[in-house]
Short mmCIF file of C-alpha atoms in Angstrom, two decimals:
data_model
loop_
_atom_site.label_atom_id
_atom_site.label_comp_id
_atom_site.label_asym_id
_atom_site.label_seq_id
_atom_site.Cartn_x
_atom_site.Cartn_y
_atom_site.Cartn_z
CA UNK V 7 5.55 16.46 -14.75
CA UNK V 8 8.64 14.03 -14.23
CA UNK V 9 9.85 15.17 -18.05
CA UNK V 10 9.41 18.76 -17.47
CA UNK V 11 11.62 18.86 -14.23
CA UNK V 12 15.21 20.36 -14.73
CA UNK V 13 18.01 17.69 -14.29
CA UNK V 14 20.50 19.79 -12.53
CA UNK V 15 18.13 20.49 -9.62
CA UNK V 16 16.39 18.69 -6.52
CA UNK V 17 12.75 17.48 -7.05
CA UNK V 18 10.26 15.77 -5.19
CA UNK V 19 7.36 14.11 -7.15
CA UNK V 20 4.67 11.88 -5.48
CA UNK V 21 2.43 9.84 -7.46
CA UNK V 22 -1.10 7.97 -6.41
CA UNK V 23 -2.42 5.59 -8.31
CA UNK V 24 -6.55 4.27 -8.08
CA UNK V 25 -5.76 1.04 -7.46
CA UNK V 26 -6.00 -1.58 -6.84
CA UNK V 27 -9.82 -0.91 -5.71
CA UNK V 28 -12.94 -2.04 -5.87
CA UNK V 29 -14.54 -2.47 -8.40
CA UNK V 30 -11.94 -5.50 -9.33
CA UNK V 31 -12.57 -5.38 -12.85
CA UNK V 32 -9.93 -5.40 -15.46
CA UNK V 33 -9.42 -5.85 -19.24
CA UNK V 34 -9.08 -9.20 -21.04
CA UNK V 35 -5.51 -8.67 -21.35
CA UNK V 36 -4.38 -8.04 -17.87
CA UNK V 37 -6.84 -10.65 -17.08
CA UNK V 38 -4.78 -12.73 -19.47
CA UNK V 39 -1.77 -13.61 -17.14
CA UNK V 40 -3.79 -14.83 -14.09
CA UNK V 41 -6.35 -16.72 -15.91
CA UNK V 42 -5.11 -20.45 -14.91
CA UNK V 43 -3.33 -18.65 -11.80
CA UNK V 44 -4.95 -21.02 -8.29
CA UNK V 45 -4.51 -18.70 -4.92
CA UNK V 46 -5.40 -19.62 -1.48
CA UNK V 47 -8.73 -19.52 -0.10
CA UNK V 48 -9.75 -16.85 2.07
CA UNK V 49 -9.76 -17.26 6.01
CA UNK V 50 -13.37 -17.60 7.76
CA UNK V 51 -14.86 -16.88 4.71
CA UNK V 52 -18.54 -18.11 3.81
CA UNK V 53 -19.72 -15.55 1.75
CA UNK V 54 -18.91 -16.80 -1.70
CA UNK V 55 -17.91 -19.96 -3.52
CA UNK V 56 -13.91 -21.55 -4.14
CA UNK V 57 -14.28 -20.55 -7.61
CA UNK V 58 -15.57 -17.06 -6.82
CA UNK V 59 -12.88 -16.06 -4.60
CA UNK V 60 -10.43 -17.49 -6.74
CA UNK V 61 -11.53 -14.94 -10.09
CA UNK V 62 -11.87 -11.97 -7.56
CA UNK V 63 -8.07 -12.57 -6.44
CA UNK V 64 -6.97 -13.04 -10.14
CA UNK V 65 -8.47 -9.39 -11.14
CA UNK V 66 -6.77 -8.23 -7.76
CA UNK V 67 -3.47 -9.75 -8.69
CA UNK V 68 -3.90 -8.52 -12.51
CA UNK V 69 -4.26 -4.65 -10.95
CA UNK V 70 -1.67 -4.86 -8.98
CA UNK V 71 1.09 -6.20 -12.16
CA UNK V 72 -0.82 -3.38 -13.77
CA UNK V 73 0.70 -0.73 -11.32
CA UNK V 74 3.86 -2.67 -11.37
CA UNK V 75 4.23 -1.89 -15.13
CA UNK V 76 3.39 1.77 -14.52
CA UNK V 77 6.07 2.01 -11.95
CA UNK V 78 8.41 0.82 -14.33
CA UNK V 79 7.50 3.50 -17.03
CA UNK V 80 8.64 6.10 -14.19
CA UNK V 81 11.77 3.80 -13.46
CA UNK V 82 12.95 4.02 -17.08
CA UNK V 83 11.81 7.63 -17.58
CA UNK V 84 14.21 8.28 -14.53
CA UNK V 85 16.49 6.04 -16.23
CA UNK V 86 16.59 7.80 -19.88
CA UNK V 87 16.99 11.03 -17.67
CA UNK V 88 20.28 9.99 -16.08
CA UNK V 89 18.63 10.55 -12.76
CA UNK V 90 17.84 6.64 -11.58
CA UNK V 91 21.21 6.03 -9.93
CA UNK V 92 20.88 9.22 -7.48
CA UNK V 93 17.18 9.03 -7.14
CA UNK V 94 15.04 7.58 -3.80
CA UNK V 95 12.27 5.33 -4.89
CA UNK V 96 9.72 4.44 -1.95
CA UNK V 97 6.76 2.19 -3.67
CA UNK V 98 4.14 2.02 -0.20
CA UNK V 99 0.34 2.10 -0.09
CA UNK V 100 -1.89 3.94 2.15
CA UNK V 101 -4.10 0.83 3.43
CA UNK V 102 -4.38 -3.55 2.07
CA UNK V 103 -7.23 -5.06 1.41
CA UNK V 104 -9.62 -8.18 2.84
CA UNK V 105 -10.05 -9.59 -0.07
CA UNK V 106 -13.22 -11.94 1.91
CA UNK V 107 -11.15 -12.96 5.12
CA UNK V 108 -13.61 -12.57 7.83
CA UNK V 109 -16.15 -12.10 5.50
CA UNK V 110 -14.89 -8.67 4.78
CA UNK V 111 -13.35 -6.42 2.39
CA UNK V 112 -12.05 -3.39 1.22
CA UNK V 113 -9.96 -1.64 4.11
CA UNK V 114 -11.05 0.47 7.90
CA UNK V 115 -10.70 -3.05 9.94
CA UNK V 116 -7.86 -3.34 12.06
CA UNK V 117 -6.56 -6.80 10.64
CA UNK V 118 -3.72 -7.30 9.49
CA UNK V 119 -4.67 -7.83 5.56
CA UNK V 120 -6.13 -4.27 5.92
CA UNK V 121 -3.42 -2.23 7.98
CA UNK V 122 -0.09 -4.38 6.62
CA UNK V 123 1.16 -2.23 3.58
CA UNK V 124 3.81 -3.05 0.93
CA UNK V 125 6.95 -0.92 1.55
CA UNK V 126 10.04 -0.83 -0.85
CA UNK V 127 12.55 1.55 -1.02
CA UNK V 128 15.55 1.88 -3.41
CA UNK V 129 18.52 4.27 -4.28
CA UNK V 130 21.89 5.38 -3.52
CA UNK V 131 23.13 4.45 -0.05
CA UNK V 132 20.49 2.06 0.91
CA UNK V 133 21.24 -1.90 1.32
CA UNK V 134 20.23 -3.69 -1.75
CA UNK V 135 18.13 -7.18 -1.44
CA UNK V 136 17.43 -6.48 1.92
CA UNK V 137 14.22 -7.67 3.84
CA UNK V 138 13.60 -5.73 7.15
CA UNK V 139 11.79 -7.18 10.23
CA UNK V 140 11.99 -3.67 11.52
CA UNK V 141 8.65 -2.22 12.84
CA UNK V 142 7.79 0.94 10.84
CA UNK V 143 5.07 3.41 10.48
CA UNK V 144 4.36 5.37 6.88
CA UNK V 145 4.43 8.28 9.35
CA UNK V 146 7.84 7.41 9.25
CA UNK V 147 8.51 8.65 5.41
CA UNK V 148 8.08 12.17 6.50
CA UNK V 149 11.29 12.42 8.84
CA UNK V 150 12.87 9.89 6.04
CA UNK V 151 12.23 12.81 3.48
CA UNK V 152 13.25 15.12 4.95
CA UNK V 153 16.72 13.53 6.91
CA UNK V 154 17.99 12.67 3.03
CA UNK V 155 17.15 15.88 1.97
CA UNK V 156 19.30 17.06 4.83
CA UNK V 157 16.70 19.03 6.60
CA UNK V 158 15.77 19.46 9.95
CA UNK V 159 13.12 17.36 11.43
CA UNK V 160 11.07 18.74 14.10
CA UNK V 161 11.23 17.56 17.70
CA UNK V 162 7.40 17.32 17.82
CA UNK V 163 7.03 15.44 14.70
CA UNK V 164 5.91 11.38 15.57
CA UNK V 165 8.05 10.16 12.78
CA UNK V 166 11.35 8.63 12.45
CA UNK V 167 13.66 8.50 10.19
CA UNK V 168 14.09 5.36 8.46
CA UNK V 169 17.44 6.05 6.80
CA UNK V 170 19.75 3.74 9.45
CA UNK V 171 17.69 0.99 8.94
CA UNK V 172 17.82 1.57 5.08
CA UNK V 173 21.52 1.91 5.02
CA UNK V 174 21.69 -1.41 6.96
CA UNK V 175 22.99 0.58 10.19
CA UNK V 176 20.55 -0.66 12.36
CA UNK V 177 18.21 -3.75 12.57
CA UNK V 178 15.64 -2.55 14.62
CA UNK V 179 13.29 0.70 14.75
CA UNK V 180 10.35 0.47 16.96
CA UNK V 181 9.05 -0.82 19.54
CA UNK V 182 5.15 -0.98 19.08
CA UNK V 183 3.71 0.84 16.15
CA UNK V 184 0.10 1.99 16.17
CA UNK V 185 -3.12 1.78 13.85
CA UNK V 186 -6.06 3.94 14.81
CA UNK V 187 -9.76 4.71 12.40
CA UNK V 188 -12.95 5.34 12.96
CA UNK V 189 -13.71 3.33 15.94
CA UNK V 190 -10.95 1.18 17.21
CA UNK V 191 -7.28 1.71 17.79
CA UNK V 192 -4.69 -1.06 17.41
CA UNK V 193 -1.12 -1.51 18.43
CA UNK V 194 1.62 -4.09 17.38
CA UNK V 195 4.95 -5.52 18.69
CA UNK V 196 6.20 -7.33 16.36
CA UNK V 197 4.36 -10.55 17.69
CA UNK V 198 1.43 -9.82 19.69
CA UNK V 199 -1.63 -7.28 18.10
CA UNK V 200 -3.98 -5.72 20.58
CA UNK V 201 -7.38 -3.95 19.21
CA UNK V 202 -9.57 -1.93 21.44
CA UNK V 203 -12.86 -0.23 20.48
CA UNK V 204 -14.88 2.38 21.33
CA UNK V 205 -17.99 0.52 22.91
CA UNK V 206 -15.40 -1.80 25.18
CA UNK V 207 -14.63 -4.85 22.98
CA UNK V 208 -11.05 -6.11 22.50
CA UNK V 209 -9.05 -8.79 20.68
CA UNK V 210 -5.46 -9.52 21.03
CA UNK V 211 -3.64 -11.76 18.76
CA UNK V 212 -0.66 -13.99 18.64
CA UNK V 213 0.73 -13.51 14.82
CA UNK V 214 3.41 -15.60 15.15
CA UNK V 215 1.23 -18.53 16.54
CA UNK V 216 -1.81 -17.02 14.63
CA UNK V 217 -0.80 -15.59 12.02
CA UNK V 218 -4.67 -15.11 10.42
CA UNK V 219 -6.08 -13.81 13.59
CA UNK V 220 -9.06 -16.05 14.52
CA UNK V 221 -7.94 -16.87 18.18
CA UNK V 222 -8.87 -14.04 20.50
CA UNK V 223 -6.41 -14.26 23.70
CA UNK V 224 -7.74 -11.55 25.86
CA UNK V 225 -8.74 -14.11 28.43
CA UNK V 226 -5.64 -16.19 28.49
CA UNK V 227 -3.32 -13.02 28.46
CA UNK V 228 -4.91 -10.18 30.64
CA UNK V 229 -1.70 -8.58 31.70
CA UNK V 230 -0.39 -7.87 28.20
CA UNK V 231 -3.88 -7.53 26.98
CA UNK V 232 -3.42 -4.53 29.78
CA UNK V 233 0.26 -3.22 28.73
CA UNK V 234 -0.75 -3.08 25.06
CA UNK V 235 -3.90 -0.97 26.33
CA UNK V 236 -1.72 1.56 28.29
CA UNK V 237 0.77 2.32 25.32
CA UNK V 238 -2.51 2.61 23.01
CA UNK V 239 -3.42 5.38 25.76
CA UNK V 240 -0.30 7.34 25.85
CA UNK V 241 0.32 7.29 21.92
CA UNK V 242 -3.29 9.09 22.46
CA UNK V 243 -2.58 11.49 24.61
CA UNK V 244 0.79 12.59 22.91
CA UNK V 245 -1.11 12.87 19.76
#
């Protein structure tokens, strides 16, 4: 599609790739590079062996070059087309992955290994080796889209646009940014993580003390265990 577009005209061009998913399983040569590779154990884990863990994290870190190197055969494409210098490049993902913490994996939990995506952006007029603190929500990408392409963002859309903090006008973004699937609904500040069910249960979190989220505080902090719950209401009704 990319080569087919005309040069001398906007274009916006969105492209998924499968993984990294499950199943893990990759050739002998992107296997190649990770072979000897050691990573960290997984946290609260007792479903499978060191060595286990270890091989499943190598395939995940082999798929995930492999996506790397397919991002870079757009990059150069873009490049050979004179378009990479005036060209917005947002690299993001729609969920993580467990990877055996907690004796889960895949994605739909509300830790952070699941809900935490990679987001990098790149192009003209945005701050260049940068690493933002900000808190941001993909449903912030939509108003970003649209704001560079100069068009008008609806009032009653719940998404920001990103481009001050890109530009390095601004530091901060939001205040609390929400998570919400099948049955539980999360919210974050930056530090603390709240999580409330459906059938009553909740877990709040210190990341910055906890940054693996195995001590539940709802006990010890019951008034921000209580604040958290009240924004997770209102984001609910406005949406």
């Amino acid at each position: 599609l990319l080569e087919n577009f005309a040069t001398d005209k906007p274009w916006f061009l969105q492209v998924n790739f499968a993984g990294p998913h499950d199943p893990l399983d990759v050739t002998k040569a992107m296997h190649q590079r990770w072979r000897e590779v050691e990573f960290a154990p997984p946290v609260d884990s007792t479903e499978f062996d060191a060595a286990t863990h270890n091989e499943i994290r190598r395939n995940y870190a082999a798929m995930i070059e492999n996506i790397d190197t397919q991002v870079g055969r757009y990059l150069e494409l873009l490049a050979a087309r004179g378009e990479l210098e005036n060209t917005i490049v947002i690299y993001a993902s729609d969920h993580g992955e467990m990877l055996g913490d907690h004796n889960l994996w895949m994605k739909s939990v509300p830790y952070h290994p699941s809900i935490s995506v990679p987001l990098v952006v790149s192009g003209p007029g945005i701050a260049q080796n940068v690493v933002s603190e900000a808190l941001v929500s993909l449903h912030d990408l939509a108003a970003t889209f649209l704001d560079y392409a100069n068009g008008a963002i609806p009032e009653e859309m719940d998404s920001l646009s990103l481009q001050p903090v890109l530009s390095g006008e601004q530091a901060e973004h939001r205040a609390l940014v929400f998570s919400s699937l099948l049955n539980w609904d999360a919210v974050y500040n930056g530090r603390f993580k709240f999580i409330q069910y459906e059938d009553g249960r909740t877990l709040l979190f210190d990341l910055g003390e906890d940054p693996h989220e195995t001590q539940n505080l709802t006990e010890q902090r019951p008034e921000l265990g209580s604040q958290l719950a009240r924004a997770i209401s209102e984001m609910k009704k406005r949406s």
